[in-house]
Short mmCIF file of C-alpha atoms in Angstrom, two decimals:
data_model
loop_
_atom_site.label_atom_id
_atom_site.label_comp_id
_atom_site.label_asym_id
_atom_site.label_seq_id
_atom_site.Cartn_x
_atom_site.Cartn_y
_atom_site.Cartn_z
CA MET A 1 0.00 0.00 0.00
CA PHE A 2 2.96 2.33 0.40
CA THR A 3 3.43 4.61 -2.60
CA PRO A 4 5.08 8.02 -3.08
CA GLN A 5 1.58 9.49 -2.63
CA CYS A 6 0.70 7.27 0.36
CA ARG A 7 3.46 7.26 2.97
CA CYS A 8 1.42 7.16 6.17
CA ILE A 9 -0.99 4.25 6.64
CA VAL A 10 -3.21 3.23 9.56
CA VAL A 11 -4.11 -0.41 10.21
CA VAL A 12 -7.33 -0.74 12.22
CA GLY A 13 -9.58 -3.57 13.30
CA ALA A 14 -12.99 -3.26 11.64
CA GLN A 15 -14.89 -5.68 13.90
CA TRP A 16 -14.56 -6.42 17.65
CA GLY A 17 -10.79 -6.93 17.67
CA ASP A 18 -8.77 -10.12 17.10
CA GLU A 19 -9.07 -9.64 13.32
CA GLY A 20 -5.45 -10.44 12.54
CA LYS A 21 -4.01 -6.92 12.55
CA GLY A 22 -0.64 -8.18 13.78
CA LYS A 23 -0.08 -10.24 10.65
CA LEU A 24 -1.05 -7.37 8.35
CA VAL A 25 1.23 -4.95 10.19
CA ASP A 26 4.01 -7.52 9.93
CA VAL A 27 3.43 -7.84 6.17
CA LEU A 28 3.33 -4.07 5.62
CA ALA A 29 6.24 -3.39 7.99
CA GLU A 30 8.67 -4.85 5.50
CA GLY A 31 8.17 -1.66 3.47
CA ALA A 32 7.96 0.73 6.43
CA ASP A 33 10.60 2.90 8.05
CA LEU A 34 8.65 3.53 11.25
CA VAL A 35 5.94 1.41 12.93
CA VAL A 36 3.88 3.12 15.64
CA ARG A 37 1.47 1.75 18.25
CA TYR A 38 -0.95 4.58 18.98
CA GLN A 39 -3.46 3.35 21.61
CA GLY A 40 -4.40 0.51 23.95
CA GLY A 41 -2.16 -1.38 26.31
CA ALA A 42 -1.03 -4.84 27.35
CA ASN A 43 -4.55 -6.24 26.98
CA ALA A 44 -4.03 -6.48 23.22
CA GLY A 45 -2.04 -9.37 21.80
CA HIS A 46 -0.97 -9.30 18.15
CA THR A 47 0.07 -12.74 16.92
CA VAL A 48 2.70 -13.01 14.18
CA VAL A 49 4.10 -16.28 12.83
CA VAL A 50 7.61 -16.16 11.36
CA GLY A 51 8.69 -19.53 10.00
CA ASP A 52 7.93 -22.03 12.75
CA GLU A 53 8.06 -19.37 15.49
CA GLN A 54 4.98 -17.67 16.92
CA PHE A 55 5.33 -14.23 18.53
CA ILE A 56 2.63 -12.61 20.66
CA LEU A 57 3.29 -8.88 20.87
CA GLN A 58 1.33 -6.97 23.50
CA GLN A 59 2.87 -3.50 23.58
CA ILE A 60 5.80 -3.53 21.18
CA PRO A 61 4.78 -2.76 17.56
CA SER A 62 4.60 -5.80 15.27
CA GLY A 63 7.20 -4.25 12.96
CA ILE A 64 9.94 -5.22 15.42
CA LEU A 65 10.15 -8.65 13.78
CA HIS A 66 11.66 -7.09 10.66
CA PRO A 67 15.26 -5.85 10.92
CA GLY A 68 14.63 -2.50 9.22
CA PRO A 69 11.86 -0.46 10.85
CA ARG A 70 12.21 1.60 14.00
CA CYS A 71 9.34 1.05 16.41
CA VAL A 72 7.51 3.65 18.45
CA VAL A 73 5.11 3.39 21.39
CA GLY A 74 3.00 6.53 21.03
CA ASN A 75 1.53 8.89 23.57
CA GLY A 76 -1.93 7.32 23.23
CA VAL A 77 -0.71 3.99 24.63
CA VAL A 78 -0.98 3.19 28.34
CA LEU A 79 2.27 1.40 29.07
CA ASP A 80 2.75 -1.39 31.61
CA PRO A 81 6.51 -1.06 32.28
CA GLU A 82 6.95 -4.51 33.79
CA THR A 83 5.32 -6.46 30.96
CA PHE A 84 6.93 -4.13 28.41
CA PHE A 85 10.44 -5.10 29.48
CA ILE A 86 9.51 -8.78 29.87
CA GLU A 87 8.36 -8.67 26.25
CA LEU A 88 11.44 -6.77 25.11
CA ASP A 89 13.83 -9.17 26.85
CA HIS A 90 11.95 -12.19 25.50
CA LEU A 91 12.45 -10.91 21.95
CA ALA A 92 16.19 -10.72 22.61
CA THR A 93 16.23 -14.40 23.65
CA LYS A 94 14.63 -15.20 20.30
CA GLY A 95 17.38 -13.43 18.38
CA ILE A 96 15.41 -10.26 17.60
CA ASP A 97 17.76 -7.28 17.79
CA THR A 98 15.83 -4.40 19.41
CA ARG A 99 18.83 -2.24 20.33
CA GLY A 100 18.30 1.35 19.22
CA ARG A 101 15.05 0.44 17.51
CA ILE A 102 12.48 1.15 20.24
CA GLN A 103 11.33 4.58 21.40
CA VAL A 104 8.58 5.35 23.90
CA SER A 105 6.62 8.57 24.15
CA ASP A 106 7.42 10.57 27.26
CA ARG A 107 3.73 11.53 27.24
CA ALA A 108 2.51 7.91 27.50
CA HIS A 109 0.79 7.07 30.80
CA LEU A 110 1.97 4.25 33.04
CA VAL A 111 -0.15 1.25 34.03
CA LEU A 112 0.77 0.54 37.64
CA PRO A 113 -0.14 -2.37 39.93
CA TYR A 114 -2.84 -0.37 41.69
CA HIS A 115 -4.60 0.13 38.34
CA LYS A 116 -4.78 -3.64 37.91
CA LEU A 117 -6.24 -4.13 41.39
CA LEU A 118 -8.93 -1.53 40.65
CA ASP A 119 -9.71 -3.10 37.27
CA GLN A 120 -10.15 -6.56 38.77
CA ALA A 121 -12.29 -5.28 41.66
CA ARG A 122 -14.61 -3.34 39.36
CA GLU A 123 -14.99 -6.19 36.90
CA LYS A 124 -16.55 -8.31 39.63
CA SER A 125 -19.47 -5.89 39.85
CA GLN A 126 -19.64 -4.42 36.32
CA ASN A 127 -19.07 -7.66 34.36
CA ILE A 128 -17.98 -5.92 31.17
CA GLY A 129 -15.44 -8.57 30.25
CA THR A 130 -12.21 -6.63 30.73
CA THR A 131 -8.88 -8.43 30.94
CA GLY A 132 -8.16 -7.00 34.39
CA ARG A 133 -4.84 -5.53 33.22
CA GLY A 134 -5.48 -2.01 34.46
CA ILE A 135 -6.14 -0.36 31.11
CA GLY A 136 -9.45 1.31 31.98
CA PRO A 137 -8.36 2.74 35.36
CA THR A 138 -5.17 4.11 33.76
CA TYR A 139 -7.16 5.94 31.09
CA GLU A 140 -9.46 7.21 33.86
CA ASP A 141 -6.45 8.66 35.67
CA LYS A 142 -5.19 10.14 32.42
CA TYR A 143 -8.41 12.02 31.72
CA GLY A 144 -8.84 12.84 35.41
CA ARG A 145 -5.45 14.60 35.21
CA ARG A 146 -3.93 12.47 37.95
CA GLY A 147 -1.90 10.00 35.88
CA VAL A 148 1.80 9.19 35.96
CA ARG A 149 3.57 9.66 32.63
CA VAL A 150 6.79 8.18 31.35
CA GLY A 151 8.39 11.62 31.36
CA ASP A 152 7.68 11.99 35.08
CA LEU A 153 10.29 9.30 35.71
CA ARG A 154 13.00 11.76 34.73
CA THR A 155 12.40 13.36 38.14
CA PRO A 156 12.18 10.38 40.51
CA GLY A 157 11.03 12.43 43.48
CA THR A 158 8.08 13.82 41.55
CA ALA A 159 7.16 10.39 40.21
CA MET A 160 7.24 8.83 43.67
CA LYS A 161 4.93 11.55 45.06
CA LEU A 162 2.47 10.98 42.25
CA VAL A 163 2.57 7.23 42.83
CA ALA A 164 2.09 7.64 46.59
CA THR A 165 -1.02 9.73 45.94
CA GLY A 166 -2.25 7.15 43.42
CA VAL A 167 -1.77 4.28 45.85
CA GLU A 168 -3.61 6.12 48.60
CA ARG A 169 -6.52 6.93 46.32
CA ALA A 170 -6.65 3.40 44.90
CA ASN A 171 -6.77 1.86 48.38
CA ALA A 172 -9.67 4.12 49.35
CA LEU A 173 -11.54 3.01 46.21
CA LEU A 174 -10.72 -0.65 46.82
CA GLU A 175 -12.22 -0.34 50.28
CA MET A 176 -15.37 1.24 48.84
CA LEU A 177 -15.62 -1.61 46.32
CA GLY A 178 -15.40 -4.17 49.10
CA ALA A 179 -12.15 -5.65 47.79
CA SER A 180 -9.89 -7.48 50.23
CA THR A 181 -6.65 -6.57 48.42
CA ARG A 182 -4.70 -3.33 48.83
CA ALA A 183 -1.93 -1.66 46.83
CA ASP A 184 1.52 -1.68 48.44
CA LEU A 185 3.44 1.59 48.17
CA THR A 186 6.82 -0.04 48.80
CA ALA A 187 6.27 -2.47 45.91
CA HIS A 188 5.39 0.43 43.61
CA GLN A 189 8.51 2.34 44.65
CA GLU A 190 10.66 -0.75 44.04
CA LEU A 191 9.11 -1.24 40.59
CA LEU A 192 9.81 2.30 39.44
CA GLY A 193 13.24 2.35 41.02
CA ARG A 194 14.13 -0.81 39.11
CA LEU A 195 12.57 -0.05 35.72
CA GLY A 196 12.37 3.75 35.69
CA PRO A 197 15.95 4.47 34.55
CA ARG A 198 15.70 1.89 31.77
CA LEU A 199 12.41 3.36 30.54
CA VAL A 200 13.72 6.92 30.67
CA GLY A 201 16.53 5.79 28.37
CA LEU A 202 13.91 5.01 25.69
CA ALA A 203 11.70 8.07 26.29
CA THR A 204 11.44 10.93 23.82
CA ASP A 205 8.98 13.21 22.04
CA THR A 206 7.80 10.52 19.64
CA GLY A 207 5.35 12.86 17.89
CA LEU A 208 8.36 14.88 16.77
CA VAL A 209 10.14 11.69 15.68
CA ILE A 210 7.17 10.71 13.49
CA HIS A 211 6.75 14.24 12.14
CA ARG A 212 10.40 14.43 11.11
CA ALA A 213 10.20 11.01 9.47
CA LEU A 214 7.24 12.10 7.35
CA GLN A 215 8.96 15.39 6.49
CA ALA A 216 11.95 13.38 5.26
CA GLY A 217 9.74 11.24 3.01
CA ARG A 218 9.87 8.13 5.23
CA ARG A 219 7.08 5.52 5.30
CA VAL A 220 5.12 5.38 8.55
CA LEU A 221 2.79 2.57 9.60
CA LEU A 222 0.35 3.28 12.45
CA GLU A 223 -0.78 0.16 14.31
CA GLY A 224 -4.05 0.10 16.23
CA ALA A 225 -5.24 -2.34 18.87
CA GLN A 226 -8.69 -3.87 19.49
CA GLY A 227 -11.41 -3.04 16.92
CA ALA A 228 -13.77 -0.28 15.83
CA LEU A 229 -16.76 -1.80 17.65
CA LEU A 230 -14.78 -1.48 20.90
CA ASP A 231 -14.14 2.25 20.44
CA VAL A 232 -15.23 4.21 23.53
CA ASP A 233 -17.24 6.63 21.35
CA HIS A 234 -18.25 4.51 18.38
CA GLY A 235 -18.44 0.99 19.82
CA ASN A 236 -21.23 -0.91 21.58
CA TYR A 237 -21.12 1.23 24.73
CA THR A 238 -20.74 0.17 27.58
CA PHE A 239 -19.06 -3.00 26.30
CA VAL A 240 -16.14 -1.03 24.92
CA ASN A 241 -12.47 -0.28 25.39
CA SER A 242 -11.32 2.85 27.23
CA SER A 243 -9.67 4.47 24.20
CA ASN A 244 -10.45 5.49 20.63
CA THR A 245 -9.69 2.41 18.57
CA THR A 246 -10.87 3.91 15.28
CA ALA A 247 -8.58 5.56 12.73
CA GLY A 248 -9.39 9.03 14.06
CA GLY A 249 -7.54 8.11 17.24
CA ALA A 250 -4.36 7.38 15.30
CA ALA A 251 -3.38 11.01 14.77
CA VAL A 252 -4.07 11.88 18.41
CA GLY A 253 -2.33 8.80 19.78
CA ALA A 254 0.73 9.21 17.57
CA GLY A 255 1.07 12.97 17.97
CA ILE A 256 0.66 13.99 14.32
CA GLY A 257 -1.91 15.99 12.38
CA PRO A 258 -4.83 14.15 10.74
CA MET A 259 -3.86 15.35 7.26
CA ALA A 260 -0.66 13.30 7.56
CA ILE A 261 -2.67 10.06 7.28
CA GLN A 262 -3.08 9.00 3.64
CA GLY A 263 -4.55 5.50 3.81
CA VAL A 264 -6.62 3.38 6.20
CA LEU A 265 -6.55 -0.41 5.98
CA GLY A 266 -9.44 -2.08 7.79
CA VAL A 267 -8.85 -5.69 8.85
CA VAL A 268 -11.81 -8.09 9.04
CA LYS A 269 -12.07 -11.81 9.52
CA ALA A 270 -13.98 -13.74 6.86
CA TYR A 271 -16.43 -14.45 9.68
CA THR A 272 -17.03 -12.65 13.00
CA THR A 273 -15.77 -13.14 16.56
CA ARG A 274 -16.03 -11.35 19.86
CA VAL A 275 -14.33 -11.89 23.21
CA GLY A 276 -15.90 -10.78 26.46
CA ASN A 277 -19.47 -9.61 26.95
CA GLY A 278 -21.67 -7.51 24.70
CA PRO A 279 -23.80 -7.98 21.58
CA LEU A 280 -22.86 -10.24 18.67
CA PRO A 281 -25.81 -9.97 16.25
CA SER A 282 -24.59 -12.62 13.79
CA GLY A 283 -23.53 -15.12 16.45
CA ALA A 284 -23.80 -18.71 15.22
CA ASP A 285 -25.60 -21.61 16.86
CA ALA A 286 -23.66 -23.69 19.38
CA GLN A 287 -22.46 -26.29 16.87
CA VAL A 288 -21.15 -23.81 14.30
CA ASP A 289 -19.77 -21.57 17.06
CA ALA A 290 -17.70 -24.48 18.40
CA MET A 291 -16.57 -25.49 14.90
CA LEU A 292 -15.39 -21.98 13.97
CA ARG A 293 -13.61 -21.66 17.31
CA LYS A 294 -11.77 -24.94 16.79
CA LEU A 295 -10.86 -24.34 13.14
CA GLY A 296 -9.84 -20.73 13.73
CA GLY A 297 -8.06 -21.24 17.05
CA GLU A 298 -10.34 -18.60 18.50
CA PHE A 299 -8.83 -18.10 21.91
CA GLY A 300 -7.35 -14.83 23.20
CA ALA A 301 -3.63 -14.46 22.53
CA VAL A 302 -3.11 -12.78 25.92
CA THR A 303 -5.88 -14.17 28.13
CA GLY A 304 -6.65 -17.53 26.49
CA ARG A 305 -10.37 -16.72 26.72
CA ALA A 306 -12.65 -18.39 24.18
CA ARG A 307 -14.08 -16.06 21.56
CA ARG A 308 -17.71 -16.20 20.51
CA CYS A 309 -18.02 -16.88 16.79
CA GLY A 310 -20.54 -16.12 14.08
CA TRP A 311 -21.01 -15.32 10.43
CA PHE A 312 -19.68 -12.25 8.65
CA ASP A 313 -21.71 -9.17 9.60
CA ALA A 314 -21.72 -6.69 6.72
CA VAL A 315 -23.67 -4.12 8.75
CA VAL A 316 -20.86 -3.98 11.29
CA ALA A 317 -18.15 -3.85 8.61
CA ARG A 318 -19.97 -1.14 6.67
CA TYR A 319 -20.33 0.92 9.85
CA SER A 320 -16.60 0.48 10.48
CA ALA A 321 -15.85 1.62 6.95
CA ARG A 322 -17.77 4.82 7.65
CA VAL A 323 -16.34 5.73 11.07
CA ASN A 324 -12.78 4.82 10.05
CA GLY A 325 -12.82 6.18 6.50
CA LEU A 326 -11.46 2.88 5.20
CA SER A 327 -9.62 3.04 1.90
CA HIS A 328 -8.98 -0.73 1.68
CA LEU A 329 -9.95 -4.01 3.34
CA ALA A 330 -7.84 -6.97 4.40
CA VAL A 331 -9.81 -10.20 4.85
CA THR A 332 -8.16 -12.72 7.17
CA LYS A 333 -8.75 -16.38 7.99
CA LEU A 334 -10.49 -17.17 4.72
CA ASP A 335 -9.04 -20.68 5.04
CA VAL A 336 -11.07 -21.29 8.22
CA LEU A 337 -14.18 -21.45 6.01
CA ASP A 338 -12.74 -24.05 3.62
CA THR A 339 -14.90 -26.95 4.83
CA PHE A 340 -18.32 -25.28 5.08
CA PRO A 341 -20.84 -26.22 2.36
CA GLU A 342 -22.79 -22.97 2.84
CA LEU A 343 -21.81 -19.57 4.21
CA PRO A 344 -24.49 -17.22 5.53
CA VAL A 345 -23.60 -13.51 5.36
CA CYS A 346 -25.50 -11.02 7.50
CA ILE A 347 -26.66 -8.32 5.07
CA GLY A 348 -29.08 -6.44 7.36
CA TYR A 349 -31.13 -6.54 10.54
CA ARG A 350 -34.71 -6.54 11.70
CA ILE A 351 -35.35 -4.74 14.97
CA ASP A 352 -38.81 -5.29 16.40
CA GLY A 353 -39.82 -6.47 12.94
CA GLU A 354 -38.56 -3.33 11.15
CA PRO A 355 -35.76 -3.77 8.59
CA THR A 356 -32.58 -1.69 8.83
CA ASP A 357 -29.16 -1.73 7.24
CA GLN A 358 -27.62 0.51 9.91
CA LEU A 359 -25.99 -0.34 13.23
CA PRO A 360 -27.96 1.18 16.14
CA SER A 361 -26.10 2.96 18.93
CA ASP A 362 -28.45 1.64 21.64
CA VAL A 363 -27.15 -1.63 23.08
CA GLY A 364 -30.71 -2.47 24.15
CA MET A 365 -31.76 -2.41 20.50
CA LEU A 366 -28.83 -4.62 19.57
CA ASP A 367 -30.17 -7.25 21.94
CA ARG A 368 -33.41 -7.33 19.93
CA ILE A 369 -31.77 -7.72 16.53
CA GLU A 370 -32.79 -10.48 14.15
CA PRO A 371 -30.07 -10.84 11.50
CA VAL A 372 -31.03 -11.11 7.84
CA TYR A 373 -28.80 -13.51 5.92
CA ARG A 374 -27.85 -14.14 2.34
CA THR A 375 -26.36 -17.61 1.91
CA MET A 376 -23.40 -18.17 -0.38
CA PRO A 377 -22.15 -21.56 -1.56
CA GLY A 378 -18.95 -22.79 0.11
CA TRP A 379 -15.95 -24.00 -1.86
CA GLN A 380 -14.99 -27.06 0.23
CA ALA A 381 -11.38 -26.98 -0.96
CA SER A 382 -8.16 -25.81 0.65
CA THR A 383 -7.19 -22.19 0.08
CA ALA A 384 -4.00 -22.38 2.16
CA GLY A 385 -1.73 -22.62 -0.87
CA ALA A 386 -3.26 -19.74 -2.83
CA ARG A 387 -0.92 -16.81 -3.50
CA ARG A 388 -2.93 -15.07 -6.21
CA LEU A 389 -6.63 -14.28 -6.38
CA GLU A 390 -6.84 -16.57 -9.41
CA ASP A 391 -5.64 -19.49 -7.28
CA LEU A 392 -8.78 -19.37 -5.12
CA PRO A 393 -11.85 -21.47 -5.94
CA ARG A 394 -14.52 -19.61 -7.89
CA GLU A 395 -16.89 -19.74 -4.91
CA ALA A 396 -14.25 -18.18 -2.63
CA ARG A 397 -13.74 -15.33 -5.08
CA ALA A 398 -17.51 -14.81 -5.26
CA TYR A 399 -17.66 -14.70 -1.46
CA LEU A 400 -14.94 -12.05 -1.33
CA ASP A 401 -16.65 -10.05 -4.08
CA LEU A 402 -19.85 -10.03 -2.04
CA LEU A 403 -18.05 -8.81 1.08
CA ALA A 404 -16.40 -5.96 -0.83
CA GLU A 405 -19.72 -5.00 -2.43
CA LEU A 406 -21.63 -5.03 0.87
CA VAL A 407 -18.96 -3.07 2.76
CA GLY A 408 -18.33 -0.66 -0.11
CA VAL A 409 -14.54 -0.90 0.18
CA PRO A 410 -12.13 -2.73 -2.16
CA ILE A 411 -10.19 -5.71 -0.83
CA ARG A 412 -6.41 -5.33 -0.98
CA TYR A 413 -5.22 -8.35 1.03
CA VAL A 414 -6.56 -11.85 1.70
CA SER A 415 -4.92 -14.02 4.36
CA VAL A 416 -5.21 -17.80 3.93
CA GLY A 417 -3.13 -19.00 6.89
CA THR A 418 -1.05 -17.91 9.83
CA ARG A 419 2.35 -17.74 8.11
CA ARG A 420 3.83 -14.59 6.63
CA ASP A 421 3.76 -15.98 3.10
CA GLN A 422 0.11 -17.04 3.26
CA ILE A 423 -1.15 -13.75 1.92
CA ILE A 424 -2.72 -12.66 -1.35
CA THR A 425 -2.21 -9.10 -2.55
CA VAL A 426 -5.01 -7.92 -4.82
CA GLU A 427 -3.55 -5.47 -7.31
#
């Protein structure tokens, strides 16, 4: 997708996350100079398979697996310093050279142990389906103007005062929530004393780094986490993430102007999945749900939680195309559908008997949806070896044509397996 006219691309999930963004970022990163994570935290796991090795990247951009690109953790990310360095050190044991290739925004907020305790305590009563990794409480502190930023670590005394205040406040909230656990100030001080200097060594004004790269004609790839239907503004509220997961959040979370973005690649599975609670209008019956989960390995890369599975929902994908301004689609896991004789595609809804082709904002209405399907014939042949569109069975090409028509966005990539080379580029 990189061209002289398109040097800054955003990769976003166009469903409920877990669409396979990591693989697409890995594929595109080969042609990128800079790969930037712009939102989310350690609750997002991007899976990339290189040869026989599988990498699950939670906070480090997926471009790190290529030797060329520099990788940036942007200001919109909430950074868990402990898991960040565990991940970084693990890459080194696998022979991935990260020296001088990772920079972290000094404006990024820190996920601290007390955020995780609050997240876990609240989940017991709210039952949203969070991972309990402290992401929501950290964003709350950020917007409440009481967060701790990476740049604060440059002045250890200031950082420790902020953390002491955060621990005190968290413990008061934990007591109100009826939780038995409490945050330990000494443990927080030890954590920052141990990891703070190392993190400060990576900290910089990453927005300026990205701006200068674009000014110099470099190719920049912006990597999102989760999916559009989990966006705090545009997702199925309240079953949403705590950040803006749509393409509009990329400029804010990377520290660049919106006019710098020249292309938006939306990633969708050839079917639909969702982890955690919340609506899934095109959810399949128990037998098909279990079959898709088994064939697609539909378990969270970070949490191991089973994903709910269903048929492709064109209403959701079309909505994502609108709120993200998608220029192209990437369809992943087409091979998972290889054995199905028929493939229903959700083309619209009925709500209380009334037809609609739009996604309602009211979660209560989503619970009353009756999906309207159009059934396509399956191809019942392996697609794993296809490397050109012409290599796919006729029925598979017809299925992809229908998806592109319903969503209103051309397909640029089709993934037919987990490996790097199992990708079709549609010219």
